[in-house]
Coordinates of C-alpha atoms and ligand atoms in Angstrom, one line a residue:
R1 CA -61.1 -11.0 2.0
A2 CA -62.4 -10.5 -1.8
K3 CA -58.6 -11.0 -2.0
E4 CA -58.3 -13.9 -0.6
E5 CA -60.7 -15.6 -2.4
G6 CA -59.7 -14.3 -5.9
R7 CA -58.6 -17.1 -8.1
N8 CA -57.6 -16.9 -12.0
G9 CA -59.2 -13.8 -12.0
Y10 CA -62.7 -14.9 -10.9
R11 CA -63.5 -12.6 -7.4
F12 CA -66.4 -13.4 -5.2
Y13 CA -67.4 -10.0 -2.9
T14 CA -68.2 -9.8 -0.2
E15 CA -68.1 -5.9 0.8
E16 CA -70.2 -3.5 -0.4
M17 CA -70.3 -3.8 -3.8
G18 CA -70.9 0.1 -4.5
I19 CA -67.4 0.2 -2.5
Q20 CA -66.1 -2.0 -5.0
V21 CA -67.3 0.1 -8.0
R22 CA -65.9 2.9 -6.9
E23 CA -62.5 1.1 -6.4
R24 CA -62.3 -0.3 -9.9
M25 CA -63.6 2.9 -11.5
T26 CA -60.3 4.5 -9.5
I27 CA -58.1 1.2 -10.9
D28 CA -59.3 2.2 -14.5
N29 CA -58.6 5.4 -14.8
S30 CA -55.3 5.3 -13.1
L31 CA -54.0 2.5 -14.7
H32 CA -52.6 4.0 -17.7
R33 CA -50.7 6.4 -15.9
A34 CA -49.0 4.4 -13.0
L35 CA -45.8 2.6 -15.9
E36 CA -45.0 6.7 -16.2
R37 CA -45.3 7.5 -12.5
N38 CA -43.4 4.7 -11.4
E39 CA -46.2 3.0 -9.2
F40 CA -45.1 -0.4 -10.0
E41 CA -42.7 -2.7 -7.7
L42 CA -41.5 -6.3 -8.3
Y43 CA -41.1 -8.1 -5.2
Y44 CA -39.3 -11.3 -5.3
Q45 CA -39.8 -14.7 -3.5
P46 CA -37.3 -17.4 -3.6
K47 CA -37.0 -20.7 -4.7
F48 CA -35.2 -23.3 -3.2
D49 CA -33.9 -26.6 -4.4
L50 CA -35.2 -29.4 -2.6
S51 CA -32.0 -31.7 -2.3
S52 CA -29.7 -28.7 -1.0
L53 CA -32.2 -26.2 0.0
R54 CA -30.3 -23.6 -1.5
V55 CA -31.9 -20.9 -3.1
V56 CA -31.4 -21.3 -6.8
G57 CA -33.8 -18.3 -8.0
M58 CA -36.8 -16.5 -7.4
E59 CA -40.1 -15.5 -9.0
A60 CA -40.7 -11.7 -10.1
L61 CA -44.4 -10.5 -8.6
I62 CA -45.5 -7.2 -9.6
R63 CA -47.1 -4.7 -6.7
W64 CA -48.9 -1.5 -7.7
N65 CA -48.0 1.4 -5.5
H66 CA -51.5 3.2 -5.6
P67 CA -51.3 6.6 -4.4
Q68 CA -55.1 6.8 -3.1
L69 CA -55.7 2.9 -2.5
G70 CA -52.1 1.9 -1.2
R71 CA -51.0 -1.6 -2.6
V72 CA -53.2 -3.0 -5.0
S73 CA -52.8 -7.1 -5.5
P74 CA -52.3 -8.3 -9.1
L75 CA -55.2 -10.1 -8.8
D76 CA -57.1 -6.7 -8.6
F77 CA -55.5 -5.1 -11.7
I78 CA -53.4 -7.5 -14.1
P79 CA -56.9 -8.6 -15.6
M80 CA -57.7 -4.8 -15.8
A81 CA -54.9 -4.1 -17.9
E82 CA -55.9 -7.5 -20.0
E83 CA -58.7 -5.6 -20.9
R84 CA -57.3 -2.0 -21.4
G85 CA -54.7 -3.3 -23.6
F86 CA -52.0 -2.4 -21.3
I87 CA -50.7 -5.7 -20.3
S88 CA -48.0 -5.8 -22.9
E89 CA -46.7 -2.1 -21.7
I90 CA -46.8 -3.3 -18.2
G91 CA -45.1 -7.0 -19.1
K92 CA -42.1 -5.1 -21.0
W93 CA -41.6 -3.2 -17.9
V94 CA -41.5 -6.2 -15.4
L95 CA -39.3 -8.1 -17.9
E96 CA -36.9 -5.3 -18.1
E97 CA -36.8 -4.5 -14.3
A98 CA -36.5 -8.1 -13.3
C99 CA -33.3 -9.3 -15.9
R100 CA -31.7 -5.8 -14.7
F101 CA -32.4 -6.5 -10.9
T102 CA -31.1 -10.3 -11.6
A103 CA -28.1 -9.3 -13.5
R104 CA -27.1 -7.2 -11.1
L105 CA -27.7 -9.5 -8.0
M106 CA -25.5 -12.5 -9.8
A107 CA -22.9 -10.0 -9.9
A108 CA -22.6 -8.6 -7.3
Q109 CA -23.2 -11.9 -5.0
G110 CA -21.3 -13.7 -7.7
Q111 CA -24.2 -16.7 -7.6
E112 CA -26.1 -18.3 -10.4
L113 CA -29.7 -17.3 -10.0
K114 CA -33.0 -17.8 -12.3
V115 CA -35.9 -15.3 -12.5
S116 CA -39.3 -16.3 -13.0
V117 CA -41.6 -14.0 -14.6
N118 CA -45.3 -14.3 -15.2
L119 CA -47.0 -13.6 -18.4
S120 CA -50.6 -13.6 -19.0
A121 CA -52.2 -15.2 -21.8
R122 CA -52.9 -11.8 -23.6
Q123 CA -49.1 -11.0 -24.1
V124 CA -48.5 -14.1 -25.5
Q125 CA -51.2 -13.3 -28.4
E126 CA -50.3 -9.6 -29.0
G127 CA -47.3 -10.8 -30.5
L128 CA -44.4 -8.2 -29.1
L129 CA -43.4 -10.6 -26.3
I130 CA -40.3 -12.3 -28.8
R131 CA -39.1 -8.8 -29.1
H132 CA -39.8 -7.6 -25.2
V133 CA -37.8 -10.7 -24.4
V134 CA -35.3 -10.2 -26.8
E135 CA -34.8 -6.2 -25.4
A136 CA -35.2 -7.0 -21.7
L137 CA -32.0 -9.8 -22.2
E138 CA -29.7 -7.1 -24.2
R139 CA -30.2 -4.9 -22.4
S140 CA -29.6 -6.2 -18.4
A141 CA -27.1 -8.5 -20.5
L142 CA -28.6 -11.1 -18.5
T143 CA -27.7 -14.7 -19.7
P144 CA -30.7 -15.7 -21.6
G145 CA -30.7 -19.2 -19.2
S146 CA -31.5 -17.3 -16.2
L147 CA -34.8 -16.0 -17.3
E148 CA -38.0 -18.2 -17.2
L149 CA -41.3 -17.3 -17.9
E150 CA -44.7 -18.8 -16.3
L151 CA -47.9 -19.3 -18.2
T152 CA -50.8 -20.9 -16.4
E153 CA -51.9 -23.7 -17.5
T154 CA -55.6 -22.2 -18.2
A155 CA -54.4 -19.5 -20.4
M156 CA -51.7 -21.9 -22.2
I157 CA -55.1 -24.6 -23.0
A158 CA -57.1 -21.9 -23.9
N159 CA -54.8 -20.9 -27.1
L160 CA -52.4 -23.9 -27.7
A161 CA -52.6 -24.1 -31.3
A162 CA -51.7 -20.3 -31.9
S163 CA -49.3 -20.1 -29.0
A164 CA -47.1 -23.1 -30.3
D165 CA -45.2 -20.9 -32.5
V166 CA -44.3 -18.2 -29.8
F167 CA -43.5 -21.1 -27.5
T168 CA -40.7 -22.4 -29.7
E169 CA -39.5 -19.2 -30.5
L170 CA -39.1 -18.4 -27.4
K171 CA -37.1 -21.5 -26.5
S172 CA -34.7 -21.1 -29.3
L173 CA -33.6 -17.9 -27.1
G174 CA -32.3 -20.1 -24.2
V175 CA -35.0 -18.9 -22.1
S176 CA -36.9 -21.6 -20.3
L177 CA -40.6 -22.0 -20.2
A178 CA -43.0 -23.3 -16.8
V179 CA -46.4 -24.5 -16.9
D180 CA -47.8 -22.4 -13.8
D181 CA -50.9 -23.3 -11.3
F182 CA -50.9 -26.6 -12.7
G183 CA -53.7 -28.8 -11.0
T184 CA -56.2 -26.2 -11.5
G185 CA -57.3 -26.4 -15.1
Y186 CA -57.6 -29.1 -17.4
S187 CA -54.4 -30.9 -15.7
G188 CA -54.2 -32.8 -18.8
L189 CA -50.0 -34.0 -18.7
A190 CA -50.4 -35.5 -22.4
Y191 CA -50.0 -32.0 -24.6
L192 CA -47.2 -30.8 -22.2
G193 CA -45.0 -33.9 -23.9
Q194 CA -45.7 -31.5 -27.3
L195 CA -44.8 -28.4 -26.1
P196 CA -41.2 -27.3 -25.1
F197 CA -41.8 -26.7 -21.3
D198 CA -39.3 -27.2 -19.3
V199 CA -40.7 -26.8 -15.4
L200 CA -44.3 -27.9 -13.9
K201 CA -45.5 -25.4 -10.9
L202 CA -48.0 -27.3 -8.7
D203 CA -50.8 -25.2 -7.7
R204 CA -50.5 -24.2 -4.2
S205 CA -54.1 -24.9 -3.8
F206 CA -53.4 -28.9 -3.2
I207 CA -49.9 -28.1 -2.0
N208 CA -51.3 -26.8 1.2
Q209 CA -55.1 -27.8 0.8
K210 CA -55.9 -28.8 5.0
E211 CA -58.2 -31.6 4.7
K212 CA -58.7 -35.1 6.2
N213 CA -58.1 -36.8 3.5
G214 CA -54.8 -35.2 3.2
L215 CA -53.5 -38.8 1.9
G216 CA -55.6 -38.7 -1.2
N217 CA -54.4 -35.4 -2.0
R218 CA -50.7 -36.9 -1.6
K219 CA -50.9 -39.9 -3.9
I220 CA -52.0 -37.2 -6.4
I221 CA -49.1 -34.9 -5.8
R222 CA -47.0 -38.0 -6.1
A223 CA -48.4 -38.9 -9.4
F224 CA -48.0 -35.5 -11.0
I225 CA -44.5 -35.5 -10.0
R226 CA -43.9 -39.0 -11.5
M227 CA -45.4 -38.3 -14.9
A228 CA -43.8 -34.8 -15.3
Q229 CA -40.8 -36.0 -14.4
S230 CA -40.8 -39.1 -17.0
L231 CA -41.6 -36.2 -19.4
N232 CA -38.4 -34.5 -18.6
L233 CA -39.9 -31.2 -16.8
S234 CA -38.7 -30.4 -13.3
V235 CA -41.1 -29.9 -10.7
V236 CA -41.8 -26.8 -8.2
A237 CA -44.3 -26.7 -5.8
E238 CA -45.6 -23.3 -4.5
G239 CA -47.4 -22.2 -1.5
V240 CA -45.0 -24.4 0.9
E241 CA -46.3 -23.8 4.5
T242 CA -45.8 -26.2 6.8
S243 CA -42.5 -28.6 7.1
E244 CA -44.2 -31.5 6.8
I245 CA -45.7 -30.9 3.0
L246 CA -42.0 -29.6 2.8
S247 CA -40.6 -33.2 4.1
F248 CA -43.3 -34.9 2.2
L249 CA -42.1 -32.9 -1.0
R250 CA -38.5 -34.4 -0.5
E251 CA -39.1 -37.4 -0.1
V252 CA -41.2 -38.1 -3.3
G253 CA -38.2 -36.1 -5.4
C254 CA -40.2 -33.0 -6.0
N255 CA -37.5 -30.6 -7.3
E256 CA -38.1 -27.2 -6.2
A257 CA -40.3 -25.4 -4.0
Q258 CA -41.5 -22.0 -2.6
G259 CA -43.6 -20.3 0.3
Y260 CA -44.4 -18.8 3.2
L261 CA -42.4 -21.6 4.8
F262 CA -39.5 -20.0 3.6
S263 CA -39.9 -16.6 2.6
R264 CA -42.7 -14.5 1.4
P265 CA -42.2 -12.3 -1.6
L266 CA -39.7 -9.6 -0.7
P267 CA -39.0 -6.4 -1.8
A268 CA -36.1 -6.1 -4.2
D269 CA -33.5 -4.9 -1.1
E270 CA -35.1 -6.8 1.2
F271 CA -34.5 -10.0 -1.3
E272 CA -30.9 -9.1 -1.6
T273 CA -30.4 -9.2 1.7
F274 CA -31.8 -12.7 2.2
I275 CA -29.9 -14.0 -0.6
A276 CA -26.9 -12.7 1.0
T277 CA -27.7 -14.4 4.7
H278 CA -29.5 -17.5 3.3
E279 CA -26.3 -20.0 3.8
A280 CA -26.7 -19.1 7.3
R281 CA -29.8 -20.0 7.9
L282 CA -29.6 -23.2 6.3
L283 CA -28.5 -24.7 9.4
V284 CA -32.0 -23.2 11.2
L285 CA -34.5 -24.8 8.9
Ligands
LIG1 P1 -48.8 -17.0 -9.5 O1 -47.8 -16.7 -10.4 O2 -49.1 -18.5 -8.8 O3 -47.5 -16.7 -8.2 C1 -48.1 -16.9 -6.8 C2 -48.8 -16.6 -5.8 O4 -48.6 -17.1 -4.4 C3 -48.5 -14.8 -5.2 O5 -49.5 -14.1 -5.2 C4 -47.5 -15.7 -4.3 O6 -47.6 -13.9 -3.3 C5 -48.6 -16.5 -3.4 N1 -47.6 -17.1 -2.4 C6 -46.5 -17.7 -2.3 N2 -46.1 -18.3 -1.5 C7 -47.8 -18.8 -1.1 C8 -47.8 -19.5 0.3 O7 -47.3 -20.3 1.2 N3 -49.1 -19.6 0.5 C9 -49.6 -18.4 0.1 N4 -51.2 -18.4 0.5 N5 -49.7 -17.7 -1.3 C10 -48.8 -17.9 -1.5 P2 -49.5 -12.8 -5.8 O8 -48.1 -12.2 -5.5 O9 -50.5 -12.1 -5.2 O10 -49.6 -12.9 -7.4 C11 -50.8 -13.4 -7.7 C12 -50.8 -13.4 -9.1 O11 -50.9 -12.6 -10.2 C13 -49.5 -14.5 -9.6 O12 -49.7 -15.9 -9.4 C14 -49.5 -14.5 -10.9 O13 -50.4 -15.2 -12.2 C15 -50.5 -13.1 -10.9 N6 -49.2 -11.8 -11.5 C16 -47.9 -11.5 -10.3 N7 -47.1 -10.9 -11.0 C17 -47.4 -10.5 -12.4 C18 -46.8 -10.0 -13.3 O14 -45.4 -9.4 -13.2 N8 -47.5 -10.5 -14.4 C19 -48.6 -11.2 -15.0 N9 -49.3 -11.0 -15.9 N10 -49.1 -11.5 -13.8 C20 -48.6 -11.7 -12.3
LIG2 MG1 -46.2 -18.0 -10.9
LIG3 MG1 -48.8 -20.5 -9.6
LIG4 MG1 -51.7 -18.3 -9.1

């Protein structure tokens, strides 16, 4: 329940506080050993081109298989990893794992794919990011064009001045940059024209809003898509759960989409099977 309500790192506990505090302490105590114990895992959620409905890439989403707590959501440990100063190390592992997996999968399937990796604001500020990206690309021999980095709108706005150079440098490596969870924060498109971003990801909170006045919502989605595209940004809708919203997004020219309608995030081996068989499934979508 608490997980369901987690947004942008803020959580509203409905459970007994004592349990939460104990869980938090367990997480805190074991987080620094999780990397060396190999407890992290990447899941992959496929991303679809909306004109062809073909898979064009995937988002890498971290999972922590905790020996006592079971699977821990990134919403629960990423903020703590940031506080504790572990986020760069974890982020480095995510980059390497995602690049290695993608390079191998592209070779095995003979297909172009772009992998999206989430960054936390702290990673951008801590100064090791560029080196970690370069190393991950070199070690995996993945083409830079097959790597996309996602940063939330809120994280970006928070340190715009300090991060502008990092974004420019990342772009010069040939990777692409995406604004994640767009529409939940400041929602100003003007600054996007000044930054070297390529992709805008519309937040799922207003993609799958189930409200009476769904039409107003659709007008906003349409307006965001138009403005983003006029700034030469490609638009990705996240959290697509129904075929109604999918039809609408295709109608208004949204470029790409991901969501439970297509697939949940999958463990690496299941994702590979998904990729290998998706052409056949196109017929039933
Ligand atoms: P995000 O980057 O916005 O990722 C999308 C989230 O929406 C994922 O949650 C995904 O499982 C979920 N999702 C996808 N499709 C649907 C749908 O149709 N309906 C609904 N209700 N949800 C959907 P997840 O995997 O729990 O990740 C939560 C957040 O944790 C991510 O949000 C991202 O901000 C952060 N995160 C995940 N992996 C990493 C990582 O490797 N590094 C960092 N720094 N943050 C990460
Ligand atoms: Mg993301
Ligand atoms: Mg998102
Ligand atoms: Mg999110």
